[in-house]
């Protein structure tokens, strides 16, 4: 279904240049792991930014200004409408963090701790898929619960950008909201 | 948010196993919500028309919308003889007992009656119960498991747990992560079912869709602990439908009688090569009785065959229907409550009751892990916002056009009825005290056992 438009109290600036992920990164674990991104979008994010996050961001900004432009990697997300969004990201950034920092509609219900399947992405190219380090049992167990699982499916929170993944293209599955008609079939 | 217990969180607090603390992390979001100025929590509220209860009609007129997300509070019944014998326990009650749900504080299960426990059902709740009975004690010690339960299970005589299902290994509702966890428990052995895996799976493993192939792999690999080195062990049994709980004195359970079942058709024949189709078809495979009887000796049996929702008192006054067959509030799958006769094309069409929404198990039926129920909650939330923004009709309230008073009006109603509701700051008092008590014992928290104790603290 078409995602409803955001309300008037949305705090995003209307045309945000696509900055490097490093400017927006935060450690989910320092937030306690389970805080859904949605709460942040309501405008409480900046007011609850804790000291750990602040110093980590300061660290990253420092490294960012020291890094060469050539070290920037690229990843493209194809959203549910088929539109492509490409971002410059840093080595080590995971796809869930990248998506959420850039307002790509990806849910991370468990806060990126590999305990759900809401950050399910489909890797477009088989070749790229093979370059990503193999999924652990934990990740595969969660993928098994994802809707629309494919041969090249991965959990976004477990895929970390690396030089060999420069140019990675991933697709968001067309239905992450699992509304199966079988829920209502006669038993 | 109106809640029947003095404390929020429902199954996240009382259903999720104590040794799965990472699953409870989703609770942290509500902590932030609890501090929002537009949010009111009212715990210790019983919905109804009786003394000390709050009728739905005292709440509904004061809000633009109401959302029903009260889940499933009853067990599905087996309806077989002997269900009332001593030693036959509802898995839901047992989980509530070790998780500190006040309703089951005095369950007093006898874990010393014998060395064998039978669990009927093969969902994740059944595996939770098995894991609780088989876990080495030091695995449970520092969790938020209730102290009385920890004490009882440390004296347990149970060494052998059998988890029995009516259908086969690929139809059982357990999920692979929980199976793997049980098979990796230290010093716990696993005995495969008496029938061979080939007989039960009936399909070439590599032709199975990925999810089922991986489950078959995990089951066939079994436990790392060989039986001769195991302190305790468990076994999965399939194609057995519970028929009767047996006793020699009419009081205490002595054995569980089953009728064997068989698949109605050959599993291999349902495999077409389309992974999603195959997954659905293999999982949906039905069974029928064969008339053959088997028996398992045990003094303890847990029933874990699913839950049921019920309608809230007062639904009829608000025109809200309830489907007893599926155990859900009829809805359009997005969360809008639907009632017959309200549709645009007249009396024979269903339509949305303005302002009424539902979410979670009472909307979709009582199955699904937290992540899918959470997803469903977001779905319903989105729909309410979408309806509001597109000018869809909401509740009229007491008088069309008059501004609704929300919680202020409900507070007056509660006062009139002498209801002592628990506020969010009250809950924080309980939360702080539980963590403090837990810290003394090296646990994350020690939950209050009874509602009386909770209210005593809140009123002090």
Coordinates of C-alpha atoms in Angstrom, one line a residue:
Chain A
X1 CA 0.0 0.0 0.0
X2 CA 1.1 3.6 -0.6
X3 CA 2.8 4.9 2.6
X4 CA 0.8 7.8 4.0
X5 CA 2.4 11.2 3.7
X6 CA 4.1 12.6 6.8
X7 CA 2.3 15.0 9.0
X8 CA 2.9 18.7 9.4
X9 CA 5.1 18.2 12.5
X10 CA 7.8 16.3 10.5
X11 CA 11.1 17.9 11.4
X12 CA 13.0 16.9 8.2
X13 CA 14.1 19.8 6.1
X14 CA 12.3 19.6 2.7
X15 CA 15.3 19.2 0.4
X16 CA 18.2 17.6 2.2
X17 CA 21.4 17.0 0.2
X18 CA 22.5 13.4 0.5
X19 CA 25.3 13.6 3.0
X20 CA 27.7 10.9 3.8
X21 CA 26.3 8.4 6.3
X22 CA 29.2 9.2 8.7
X23 CA 27.6 12.5 9.6
X24 CA 24.4 10.8 10.9
X25 CA 25.7 7.6 12.2
X26 CA 24.8 6.5 15.7
X27 CA 25.4 3.4 17.7
X28 CA 22.1 1.6 18.2
X29 CA 23.6 -0.3 21.1
X30 CA 24.2 2.9 23.0
X31 CA 20.4 3.6 22.7
X32 CA 19.6 0.2 24.2
X33 CA 19.0 -1.7 21.0
X34 CA 15.3 -1.6 20.8
X35 CA 14.4 2.0 20.1
X36 CA 12.6 2.0 16.8
X37 CA 13.5 4.7 14.4
X38 CA 9.9 5.9 14.3
X39 CA 10.2 7.4 17.7
X40 CA 13.2 9.4 16.5
X41 CA 11.2 10.8 13.6
X42 CA 8.6 12.3 15.9
X43 CA 11.1 14.9 16.8
X44 CA 12.4 13.5 20.1
X45 CA 15.7 12.4 18.6
X46 CA 17.9 15.4 19.1
X47 CA 16.6 16.0 22.6
X48 CA 17.4 12.4 23.7
X49 CA 20.8 12.2 22.0
X50 CA 23.0 10.8 24.7
X51 CA 26.7 11.6 25.5
X52 CA 28.0 8.3 24.1
X53 CA 26.4 9.1 20.8
X54 CA 27.7 12.7 20.8
X55 CA 31.3 11.6 21.3
X56 CA 31.1 8.9 18.7
X57 CA 29.7 11.3 16.1
X58 CA 32.5 13.8 17.0
X59 CA 35.0 10.9 16.4
X60 CA 33.5 10.1 13.0
X61 CA 33.3 13.7 11.8
X62 CA 37.0 14.0 12.7
X63 CA 37.9 10.9 10.7
X64 CA 35.6 12.0 7.9
X65 CA 37.5 15.2 7.3
X66 CA 40.7 13.2 7.2
X67 CA 39.5 10.6 4.7
X68 CA 40.2 10.8 1.0
X69 CA 37.2 11.3 -1.3
X70 CA 38.3 8.2 -3.1
X71 CA 37.5 6.1 0.0
X72 CA 33.8 6.8 -0.3
X73 CA 31.7 3.8 -1.4
X74 CA 28.4 3.8 -3.2
X75 CA 25.2 1.9 -2.5
X76 CA 21.9 2.2 -4.3
X77 CA 18.5 1.4 -2.8
X78 CA 15.5 0.6 -5.1
X79 CA 12.4 1.5 -3.2
X80 CA 9.0 -0.1 -3.4
X81 CA 8.0 2.3 -6.2
X82 CA 11.0 1.2 -8.2
X83 CA 12.8 4.5 -7.7
X84 CA 16.6 4.4 -7.2
X85 CA 18.4 6.3 -4.5
X86 CA 22.2 6.3 -4.4
X87 CA 24.3 7.3 -1.5
X88 CA 27.9 7.9 -0.7
X89 CA 28.8 5.9 2.4
X90 CA 31.8 4.8 4.4
X91 CA 33.5 1.4 4.8
X92 CA 31.7 -0.6 7.5
X93 CA 28.4 1.2 7.5
X94 CA 25.5 -1.3 7.5
X95 CA 22.6 -1.1 5.1
X96 CA 19.9 -0.5 7.8
X97 CA 21.8 2.5 9.3
X98 CA 22.4 3.9 5.8
X99 CA 18.7 3.5 4.8
X100 CA 17.3 5.1 8.0
X101 CA 19.8 7.9 8.0
X102 CA 18.7 8.8 4.5
X103 CA 14.9 8.3 5.0
X104 CA 14.6 5.2 2.9
X105 CA 11.6 3.4 4.2
X106 CA 13.2 0.5 6.0
X107 CA 12.0 -0.8 9.3
X108 CA 14.4 -2.0 12.0
X109 CA 12.0 -3.3 14.6
X110 CA 14.7 -5.0 16.7
X111 CA 17.1 -2.1 16.4
X112 CA 19.6 -4.0 14.2
X113 CA 20.2 -6.9 16.6
X114 CA 19.4 -9.7 14.1
X115 CA 16.2 -10.6 16.0
X116 CA 13.6 -9.9 13.3
X117 CA 13.3 -9.7 9.5
X118 CA 12.0 -6.2 8.9
X119 CA 15.2 -4.9 7.3
X120 CA 15.0 -7.6 4.6
X121 CA 16.7 -6.5 1.3
X122 CA 17.2 -8.3 -2.0
X123 CA 20.6 -8.0 -3.6
X124 CA 20.2 -7.2 -7.3
X125 CA 23.3 -8.9 -8.7
X126 CA 24.3 -12.5 -8.0
X127 CA 27.9 -11.5 -8.3
X128 CA 27.6 -8.9 -5.6
X129 CA 25.6 -11.3 -3.4
X130 CA 28.5 -13.7 -3.5
X131 CA 31.0 -11.1 -2.4
X132 CA 29.1 -10.4 0.8
X133 CA 30.4 -12.6 3.7
X134 CA 28.0 -15.5 4.1
X135 CA 25.1 -15.1 6.5
X136 CA 25.3 -16.7 10.0
X137 CA 22.8 -19.2 11.2
X138 CA 21.2 -16.4 13.3
X139 CA 20.7 -14.3 10.2
X140 CA 19.5 -17.2 8.1
X141 CA 17.0 -18.2 10.8
X142 CA 15.5 -14.7 10.8
X143 CA 15.5 -14.5 7.0
X144 CA 13.4 -17.7 7.0
X145 CA 10.6 -15.7 8.6
X146 CA 10.8 -12.9 6.0
X147 CA 8.1 -12.4 3.4
X148 CA 9.1 -12.8 -0.2
X149 CA 12.4 -14.5 0.5
X150 CA 14.7 -14.9 -2.6
X151 CA 18.0 -16.5 -3.4
X152 CA 19.8 -13.2 -2.9
X153 CA 18.0 -12.0 0.2
X154 CA 19.9 -10.6 3.2
X155 CA 19.1 -8.6 6.4
X156 CA 20.2 -5.0 5.9
X157 CA 21.5 -4.8 9.5
X158 CA 24.0 -7.6 8.8
X159 CA 25.5 -6.3 5.5
X160 CA 28.4 -3.9 6.0
X161 CA 29.8 -1.8 3.2
X162 CA 33.3 -2.7 2.0
X163 CA 35.5 -1.7 -1.0
X164 CA 34.5 -4.8 -2.9
X165 CA 30.9 -3.9 -2.5
X166 CA 31.2 -0.5 -4.0
X167 CA 28.3 0.0 -6.3
X168 CA 26.0 -2.4 -4.4
X169 CA 22.4 -2.3 -5.5
X170 CA 19.7 -3.6 -3.2
X171 CA 15.9 -3.7 -3.6
X172 CA 13.3 -3.4 -0.9
X173 CA 10.8 -6.3 -1.1
X174 CA 7.5 -5.1 -2.4
X175 CA 5.6 -6.2 0.8
X176 CA 7.3 -6.1 4.2
X177 CA 3.9 -5.7 5.8
X178 CA 2.9 -9.3 6.0
X179 CA -0.8 -9.2 5.3
X180 CA -1.4 -12.7 4.2
X181 CA -4.9 -13.8 3.1
X182 CA -4.1 -17.1 4.7
X183 CA -4.5 -15.4 8.1
X184 CA -8.2 -15.3 7.4
X185 CA -8.7 -18.7 5.7
X186 CA -11.0 -21.2 7.3
X187 CA -9.2 -23.6 9.6
Chain B
X1 CA -3.7 3.4 27.1
X2 CA -6.1 1.4 29.3
X3 CA -4.6 -1.8 30.7
X4 CA -6.2 -4.3 33.0
X5 CA -3.0 -5.0 35.1
X6 CA -1.4 -2.3 37.1
X7 CA 1.7 -2.7 34.9
X8 CA 2.1 -2.3 31.1
X9 CA 3.7 -4.5 28.4
X10 CA 1.5 -7.6 28.5
X11 CA 3.3 -10.6 26.8
X12 CA 6.6 -8.7 26.5
X13 CA 6.7 -8.8 30.3
X14 CA 4.8 -12.0 31.0
X15 CA 5.1 -14.1 27.9
X16 CA 8.6 -13.7 26.5
X17 CA 10.9 -16.3 28.1
X18 CA 13.3 -14.9 30.9
X19 CA 16.3 -16.3 29.0
X20 CA 15.4 -14.2 25.9
X21 CA 16.1 -10.7 27.3
X22 CA 17.0 -9.3 23.8
X23 CA 13.5 -9.9 22.6
X24 CA 12.3 -7.6 25.4
X25 CA 14.3 -4.7 24.1
X26 CA 11.2 -3.6 22.1
X27 CA 9.8 -2.4 25.5
X28 CA 12.3 0.5 25.6
X29 CA 10.3 2.4 22.9
X30 CA 7.3 2.6 25.3
X31 CA 9.5 4.2 27.9
X32 CA 10.0 7.2 25.7
X33 CA 6.3 7.2 24.7
X34 CA 5.4 7.2 28.4
X35 CA 7.0 10.6 28.9
X36 CA 5.1 12.3 26.0
X37 CA 2.7 15.0 27.3
X38 CA -0.2 13.8 25.2
X39 CA 0.1 10.2 26.6
X40 CA -1.9 8.9 29.5
X41 CA -1.5 5.4 31.0
X42 CA -4.4 4.0 33.1
X43 CA -3.5 0.6 34.6
X44 CA -5.6 -1.6 36.9
X45 CA -8.7 -1.0 34.8
X46 CA -11.3 -3.7 34.4
X47 CA -13.6 -3.1 31.5
X48 CA -17.2 -3.9 32.3
X49 CA -20.5 -2.8 33.9
X50 CA -19.9 -4.3 37.3
X51 CA -18.9 -2.5 40.5
X52 CA -15.4 -1.1 40.3
X53 CA -15.3 -1.6 36.6
X54 CA -15.2 0.9 33.8
X55 CA -17.7 0.5 31.0
X56 CA -16.6 1.1 27.4
X57 CA -19.4 3.6 27.1
X58 CA -17.6 5.7 29.7
X59 CA -14.5 6.0 27.5
X60 CA -15.7 5.9 23.9
X61 CA -17.6 9.3 23.8
X62 CA -14.6 11.2 25.0
X63 CA -12.2 10.2 22.2
X64 CA -12.1 10.5 18.4
X65 CA -10.9 7.0 18.0
X66 CA -10.5 3.8 20.0
X67 CA -7.9 1.1 19.3
X68 CA -8.4 -2.5 20.6
X69 CA -5.1 -4.2 21.1
X70 CA -5.9 -6.5 24.0
X71 CA -4.7 -9.7 22.5
X72 CA -5.8 -13.2 23.5
X73 CA -6.4 -14.1 27.2
X74 CA -7.8 -17.6 26.9
X75 CA -6.4 -21.0 26.0
X76 CA -7.8 -23.1 23.2
X77 CA -9.3 -26.2 24.9
X78 CA -8.5 -29.8 23.8
X79 CA -11.9 -31.0 24.9
X80 CA -10.7 -34.5 25.8
X81 CA -11.3 -36.5 29.0
X82 CA -9.0 -36.0 32.0
X83 CA -8.1 -32.4 31.3
X84 CA -8.8 -31.6 35.0
X85 CA -6.5 -34.3 36.5
X86 CA -3.7 -33.1 38.8
X87 CA -0.6 -32.8 36.6
X88 CA -2.4 -31.5 33.5
X89 CA -1.3 -27.8 33.2
X90 CA -1.9 -25.1 30.6
X91 CA 1.4 -24.0 29.1
X92 CA 0.2 -20.4 29.2
X93 CA -0.5 -20.7 32.9
X94 CA 3.0 -22.3 33.5
X95 CA 4.7 -19.5 31.5
X96 CA 2.7 -16.9 33.4
X97 CA 3.8 -18.6 36.7
X98 CA 7.5 -18.5 36.0
X99 CA 7.2 -15.0 34.5
X100 CA 5.5 -13.6 37.6
X101 CA 2.0 -13.0 36.2
X102 CA -0.1 -12.4 39.4
X103 CA -3.0 -14.5 38.1
X104 CA -0.8 -17.6 38.3
X105 CA 1.3 -16.8 41.3
X106 CA -0.2 -19.8 43.2
X107 CA -0.1 -22.3 40.4
X108 CA 2.2 -24.6 42.4
X109 CA 3.1 -27.1 39.7
X110 CA 4.5 -30.3 41.0
X111 CA 7.8 -30.8 39.3
X112 CA 8.8 -33.7 41.6
X113 CA 5.9 -36.1 40.8
X114 CA 7.9 -38.0 38.2
X115 CA 10.8 -37.8 35.7
X116 CA 8.8 -37.4 32.5
X117 CA 6.9 -34.4 31.2
X118 CA 4.8 -34.5 28.0
X119 CA 4.2 -31.2 26.2
X120 CA 1.2 -31.2 23.8
X121 CA 1.8 -28.8 21.0
X122 CA 4.9 -27.7 19.0
X123 CA 4.9 -24.0 18.8
X124 CA 7.5 -21.7 20.4
X125 CA 5.5 -21.6 23.7
X126 CA 5.9 -25.4 23.9
X127 CA 9.6 -25.1 23.2
X128 CA 9.9 -22.3 25.9
X129 CA 8.3 -24.7 28.4
X130 CA 10.7 -27.5 27.3
X131 CA 13.7 -25.2 27.6
X132 CA 12.6 -24.0 31.1
X133 CA 12.4 -27.6 32.3
X134 CA 15.7 -28.7 30.7
X135 CA 17.9 -25.6 31.2
X136 CA 20.8 -25.9 33.6
X137 CA 19.9 -23.7 36.6
X138 CA 22.8 -21.2 36.2
X139 CA 21.3 -20.3 32.8
X140 CA 18.2 -19.0 34.5
X141 CA 19.7 -17.6 37.7
X142 CA 20.4 -14.0 36.6
X143 CA 17.3 -13.5 34.4
X144 CA 14.1 -11.9 35.6
X145 CA 12.5 -15.3 36.2
X146 CA 10.4 -15.3 39.3
X147 CA 12.2 -16.3 42.4
X148 CA 9.6 -18.9 43.5
X149 CA 9.7 -20.5 40.1
X150 CA 13.5 -20.7 40.2
X151 CA 13.4 -22.4 43.5
X152 CA 10.8 -24.9 42.3
X153 CA 12.6 -25.8 39.1
X154 CA 15.9 -26.2 40.9
X155 CA 14.3 -29.1 42.8
X156 CA 12.6 -30.5 39.7
X157 CA 12.9 -34.3 39.1
X158 CA 12.1 -34.0 35.4
X159 CA 14.8 -35.5 33.2
X160 CA 12.8 -36.4 30.1
X161 CA 10.6 -34.1 28.1
X162 CA 8.6 -35.2 25.1
X163 CA 7.1 -32.5 22.8
X164 CA 4.3 -34.0 20.8
X165 CA 2.5 -32.6 17.7
X166 CA -0.6 -33.7 15.8
X167 CA 1.1 -33.2 12.4
X168 CA 4.6 -33.6 11.0
X169 CA 8.0 -31.9 11.4
X170 CA 7.5 -29.5 8.5
X171 CA 4.0 -28.5 9.6
X172 CA 4.8 -27.8 13.3
X173 CA 4.5 -24.1 14.2
X174 CA 7.9 -23.9 15.9
X175 CA 10.6 -21.6 14.4
X176 CA 14.1 -22.7 13.6
X177 CA 15.9 -20.4 15.9
X178 CA 14.1 -21.9 19.0
X179 CA 14.7 -25.4 17.7
X180 CA 18.4 -24.7 17.3
X181 CA 18.6 -23.2 20.8
X182 CA 17.1 -26.3 22.4
X183 CA 19.4 -28.6 20.5
X184 CA 22.4 -26.6 21.7
X185 CA 21.5 -26.6 25.4
X186 CA 24.5 -27.9 27.3
X187 CA 24.3 -31.4 28.7
X188 CA 20.9 -32.0 27.1
X189 CA 20.5 -34.9 24.7
X190 CA 17.9 -35.2 21.9
X191 CA 16.2 -38.4 20.8
X192 CA 14.7 -38.4 17.3
X193 CA 11.1 -39.5 16.8
X194 CA 10.5 -43.3 16.6
X195 CA 9.5 -43.0 12.9
X196 CA 12.4 -42.2 10.6
X197 CA 12.9 -38.7 9.4
X198 CA 12.4 -39.9 5.8
X199 CA 9.0 -41.3 6.7
X200 CA 8.0 -38.0 8.4
X201 CA 9.5 -35.6 5.8
X202 CA 8.6 -37.6 2.7
X203 CA 10.5 -35.3 0.3
X204 CA 14.0 -35.0 -1.1
X205 CA 15.6 -32.4 1.1
X206 CA 17.0 -30.4 -1.7
X207 CA 13.6 -30.1 -3.3
X208 CA 12.2 -28.5 -0.2
X209 CA 11.9 -24.7 -0.1
X210 CA 14.8 -23.2 1.9
X211 CA 13.0 -22.6 5.2
X212 CA 11.8 -26.2 5.4
X213 CA 15.1 -27.6 4.2
X214 CA 16.9 -25.8 7.0
X215 CA 14.5 -27.1 9.6
X216 CA 15.0 -30.6 8.3
X217 CA 18.8 -30.1 8.5
X218 CA 18.7 -28.8 12.1
X219 CA 16.4 -31.7 13.2
X220 CA 18.4 -34.4 11.5
X221 CA 21.7 -33.1 12.9
X222 CA 20.2 -33.4 16.4
X223 CA 22.0 -32.4 19.6
X224 CA 25.7 -31.9 20.1
X225 CA 25.4 -33.8 23.4
X226 CA 25.3 -37.6 22.9
X227 CA 22.7 -39.3 25.0
X228 CA 25.2 -41.2 27.2
X229 CA 26.6 -37.8 28.3
X230 CA 23.3 -36.1 28.8
X231 CA 21.8 -35.2 32.2
X232 CA 18.5 -34.6 30.7
X233 CA 17.0 -35.2 27.3
X234 CA 14.1 -34.4 25.1
X235 CA 12.3 -36.0 22.1
X236 CA 10.0 -34.8 19.4
X237 CA 7.0 -36.9 18.6
X238 CA 4.8 -36.4 15.5
X239 CA 1.5 -37.5 14.0
X240 CA 0.0 -38.0 17.4
X241 CA -3.3 -36.4 18.4
X242 CA -4.1 -36.3 22.1
X243 CA -7.1 -38.4 22.9
X244 CA -7.3 -38.8 26.7
X245 CA -5.5 -38.0 30.0
X246 CA -5.3 -41.3 31.9
X247 CA -5.2 -41.9 35.6
X248 CA -5.4 -45.0 37.9
X249 CA -7.0 -43.2 40.8
X250 CA -9.1 -40.6 39.0
X251 CA -7.0 -37.8 40.5
X252 CA -3.4 -37.8 39.4
X253 CA -2.2 -38.0 35.8
X254 CA -0.4 -41.2 35.0
X255 CA -0.2 -41.3 31.2
X256 CA -1.4 -39.5 28.1
X257 CA -3.3 -41.4 25.4
X258 CA -2.9 -40.5 21.7
X259 CA -4.5 -41.4 18.4
X260 CA -2.0 -41.7 15.6
X261 CA -2.6 -39.6 12.5
X262 CA -1.4 -39.7 8.9
X263 CA -1.0 -37.2 6.1
X264 CA -4.0 -37.0 3.8
X265 CA -1.8 -37.1 0.8
X266 CA 1.9 -37.6 -0.1
X267 CA 4.0 -34.5 0.7
X268 CA 6.4 -35.1 -2.3
X269 CA 3.4 -34.7 -4.6
X270 CA 2.7 -31.1 -3.4
X271 CA 6.1 -29.9 -4.4
X272 CA 6.0 -28.0 -7.6
X273 CA 9.3 -26.0 -7.6
X274 CA 7.8 -22.6 -6.8
X275 CA 9.3 -21.9 -3.3
X276 CA 6.5 -19.7 -1.9
X277 CA 3.8 -22.2 -3.1
X278 CA 5.7 -25.1 -1.8
X279 CA 6.2 -23.5 1.5
X280 CA 2.5 -22.8 1.9
X281 CA 1.4 -26.2 0.6
X282 CA 3.8 -28.3 2.7
X283 CA 3.0 -26.3 5.9
X284 CA -0.7 -26.6 5.2
X285 CA -0.7 -30.4 4.8
X286 CA -3.6 -31.9 6.7
X287 CA -3.7 -35.1 8.7
X288 CA -6.5 -37.6 9.5
X289 CA -6.9 -40.1 12.4
X290 CA -5.9 -43.7 11.8
X291 CA -7.7 -45.2 14.9
X292 CA -4.4 -46.6 16.2
X293 CA -3.8 -45.8 19.9
X294 CA -0.5 -45.1 21.7
X295 CA 0.3 -44.0 25.2
X296 CA 3.1 -42.1 27.0
X297 CA 3.6 -42.5 30.7
X298 CA 4.0 -39.2 32.5
X299 CA 2.9 -37.4 35.7
X300 CA 3.1 -34.0 34.1
X301 CA 1.5 -32.8 30.9
X302 CA 1.5 -29.3 29.5
X303 CA -1.2 -28.2 27.0
X304 CA 0.2 -25.7 24.4
X305 CA -2.2 -25.6 21.5
X306 CA -2.9 -22.0 21.1
X307 CA -4.8 -19.1 22.5
X308 CA -8.2 -17.5 22.0
X309 CA -9.4 -13.9 22.2
X310 CA -12.8 -12.9 23.6
X311 CA -15.0 -9.8 23.0
X312 CA -14.9 -7.0 25.6
X313 CA -18.0 -6.4 27.7
X314 CA -19.9 -3.5 26.0
X315 CA -19.0 -4.3 22.4
X316 CA -22.7 -4.7 21.6
X317 CA -23.4 -1.2 22.9
X318 CA -20.8 0.2 20.5
X319 CA -22.0 -1.9 17.6
X320 CA -18.7 -3.7 17.5
X321 CA -19.0 -7.3 16.3
X322 CA -16.8 -10.2 17.3
X323 CA -16.1 -13.3 15.2
X324 CA -16.2 -16.3 17.6
X325 CA -15.1 -18.7 14.9
X326 CA -11.7 -17.0 14.2
X327 CA -11.6 -15.2 17.6
X328 CA -11.0 -11.8 16.1
X329 CA -12.7 -8.4 15.8
X330 CA -13.8 -8.3 12.1
X331 CA -11.6 -5.8 10.2
X332 CA -10.4 -4.9 6.8
X333 CA -6.9 -6.3 7.4
X334 CA -5.5 -2.7 7.8
X335 CA -7.1 -2.4 11.2
X336 CA -10.4 -0.6 10.6
X337 CA -13.2 -2.4 12.6
X338 CA -15.9 -3.5 10.1
X339 CA -19.5 -4.1 10.9
X340 CA -22.3 -5.6 8.7
X341 CA -24.9 -3.2 7.4
X342 CA -22.7 -0.1 7.5
X343 CA -21.4 -0.3 4.0
X344 CA -21.9 2.1 1.2
X345 CA -24.2 -0.2 -0.8
X346 CA -26.8 -0.7 1.9
X347 CA -27.7 -3.2 4.6
X348 CA -25.9 -6.2 2.9
X349 CA -22.5 -4.5 2.8
X350 CA -20.0 -4.1 5.6
X351 CA -18.4 -0.8 6.5
X352 CA -16.0 0.8 8.9
X353 CA -17.4 1.8 12.3
X354 CA -16.1 5.5 12.5
X355 CA -13.3 5.8 15.0
X356 CA -12.9 2.1 15.8
X357 CA -9.7 0.2 15.1
X358 CA -7.9 -2.9 16.1
X359 CA -4.4 -4.3 16.1
X360 CA -2.3 -7.3 17.0
X361 CA -3.7 -10.7 17.9
X362 CA -7.3 -9.6 18.4
X363 CA -7.1 -8.4 14.8
X364 CA -5.2 -11.2 13.1
X365 CA -5.6 -14.2 15.4
X366 CA -3.2 -15.3 18.2
X367 CA -0.1 -16.3 16.2
X368 CA 3.1 -14.6 15.2
X369 CA 6.3 -13.4 16.8
X370 CA 6.8 -9.9 18.3
X371 CA 8.4 -8.5 15.1
X372 CA 5.3 -9.4 13.0
X373 CA 2.9 -8.1 15.6
X374 CA 4.9 -4.9 15.9
X375 CA 4.8 -4.6 12.2
X376 CA 1.0 -5.0 12.3
X377 CA 0.8 -2.3 15.0
X378 CA 2.7 0.1 12.7
X379 CA 0.3 -0.8 9.9
X380 CA -2.8 0.1 12.0
X381 CA -1.1 3.2 13.4
X382 CA -0.4 4.4 9.8
X383 CA -4.0 3.8 8.8
X384 CA -5.4 5.8 11.7
X385 CA -3.1 8.7 10.7
X386 CA -4.0 8.3 7.1
X387 CA -7.7 8.3 7.8
X388 CA -7.3 11.4 10.0
X389 CA -5.4 13.3 7.4
X390 CA -7.8 12.4 4.6
X391 CA -10.9 13.6 6.5
X392 CA -12.4 10.1 7.1
X393 CA -15.2 10.2 9.7
X394 CA -14.2 9.5 13.3
X395 CA -16.3 9.0 16.4
X396 CA -19.0 11.5 17.0
X397 CA -18.8 11.6 20.8
X398 CA -21.6 12.7 23.1
X399 CA -22.7 15.5 20.9
X400 CA -21.8 16.1 17.3
X401 CA -19.5 19.1 17.0
X402 CA -18.7 19.4 20.7
X403 CA -15.0 19.1 21.6
X404 CA -14.1 15.9 23.3
X405 CA -12.5 16.0 26.7
X406 CA -10.4 12.9 26.5
X407 CA -8.8 11.6 29.7
X408 CA -10.2 14.4 31.9
X409 CA -13.7 13.1 31.3
X410 CA -12.6 9.5 31.9
X411 CA -10.9 10.5 35.1
X412 CA -14.2 11.9 36.4
X413 CA -15.9 8.6 35.5
X414 CA -13.3 6.6 37.3
X415 CA -13.6 8.8 40.4
X416 CA -17.4 8.3 40.4
X417 CA -16.8 4.5 40.4
X418 CA -14.1 4.5 43.0
X419 CA -11.6 3.1 40.5
X420 CA -7.9 3.5 41.6
X421 CA -6.1 3.6 38.2
X422 CA -2.3 3.4 38.0
X423 CA -0.6 6.3 36.2
X424 CA 2.7 6.1 34.3
X425 CA 4.7 7.7 37.2
X426 CA 3.0 5.1 39.5
X427 CA 4.3 2.3 37.1
X428 CA 7.8 3.9 37.2
X429 CA 7.7 3.5 41.0
X430 CA 6.9 -0.2 40.6
X431 CA 9.6 -0.5 38.0
X432 CA 12.2 1.1 40.1
X433 CA 11.4 -1.1 43.1
X434 CA 11.4 -4.3 41.0
X435 CA 14.9 -3.4 39.6
X436 CA 16.1 -2.6 43.1
X437 CA 14.9 -5.9 44.5
X438 CA 16.4 -7.7 41.5
X439 CA 19.8 -6.1 42.0
X440 CA 20.0 -7.5 45.5
X441 CA 19.9 -11.0 43.9
X442 CA 22.0 -10.3 40.9
X443 CA 18.9 -10.3 38.6
X444 CA 17.6 -7.7 36.2
X445 CA 14.5 -7.4 38.2
X446 CA 12.4 -9.2 40.8
X447 CA 8.7 -8.8 39.8
X448 CA 6.0 -8.2 42.4
X449 CA 4.0 -11.4 42.8
X450 CA 0.6 -10.0 43.4
X451 CA -1.6 -7.0 42.5
X452 CA -2.1 -6.2 46.2
X453 CA 1.7 -5.7 46.6
X454 CA 1.9 -3.5 43.6
X455 CA -1.0 -1.3 44.7
X456 CA 0.4 -1.1 48.3
X457 CA 3.6 0.3 46.9
X458 CA 1.8 2.7 44.6
X459 CA -0.4 4.0 47.5
X460 CA 2.4 4.3 50.0

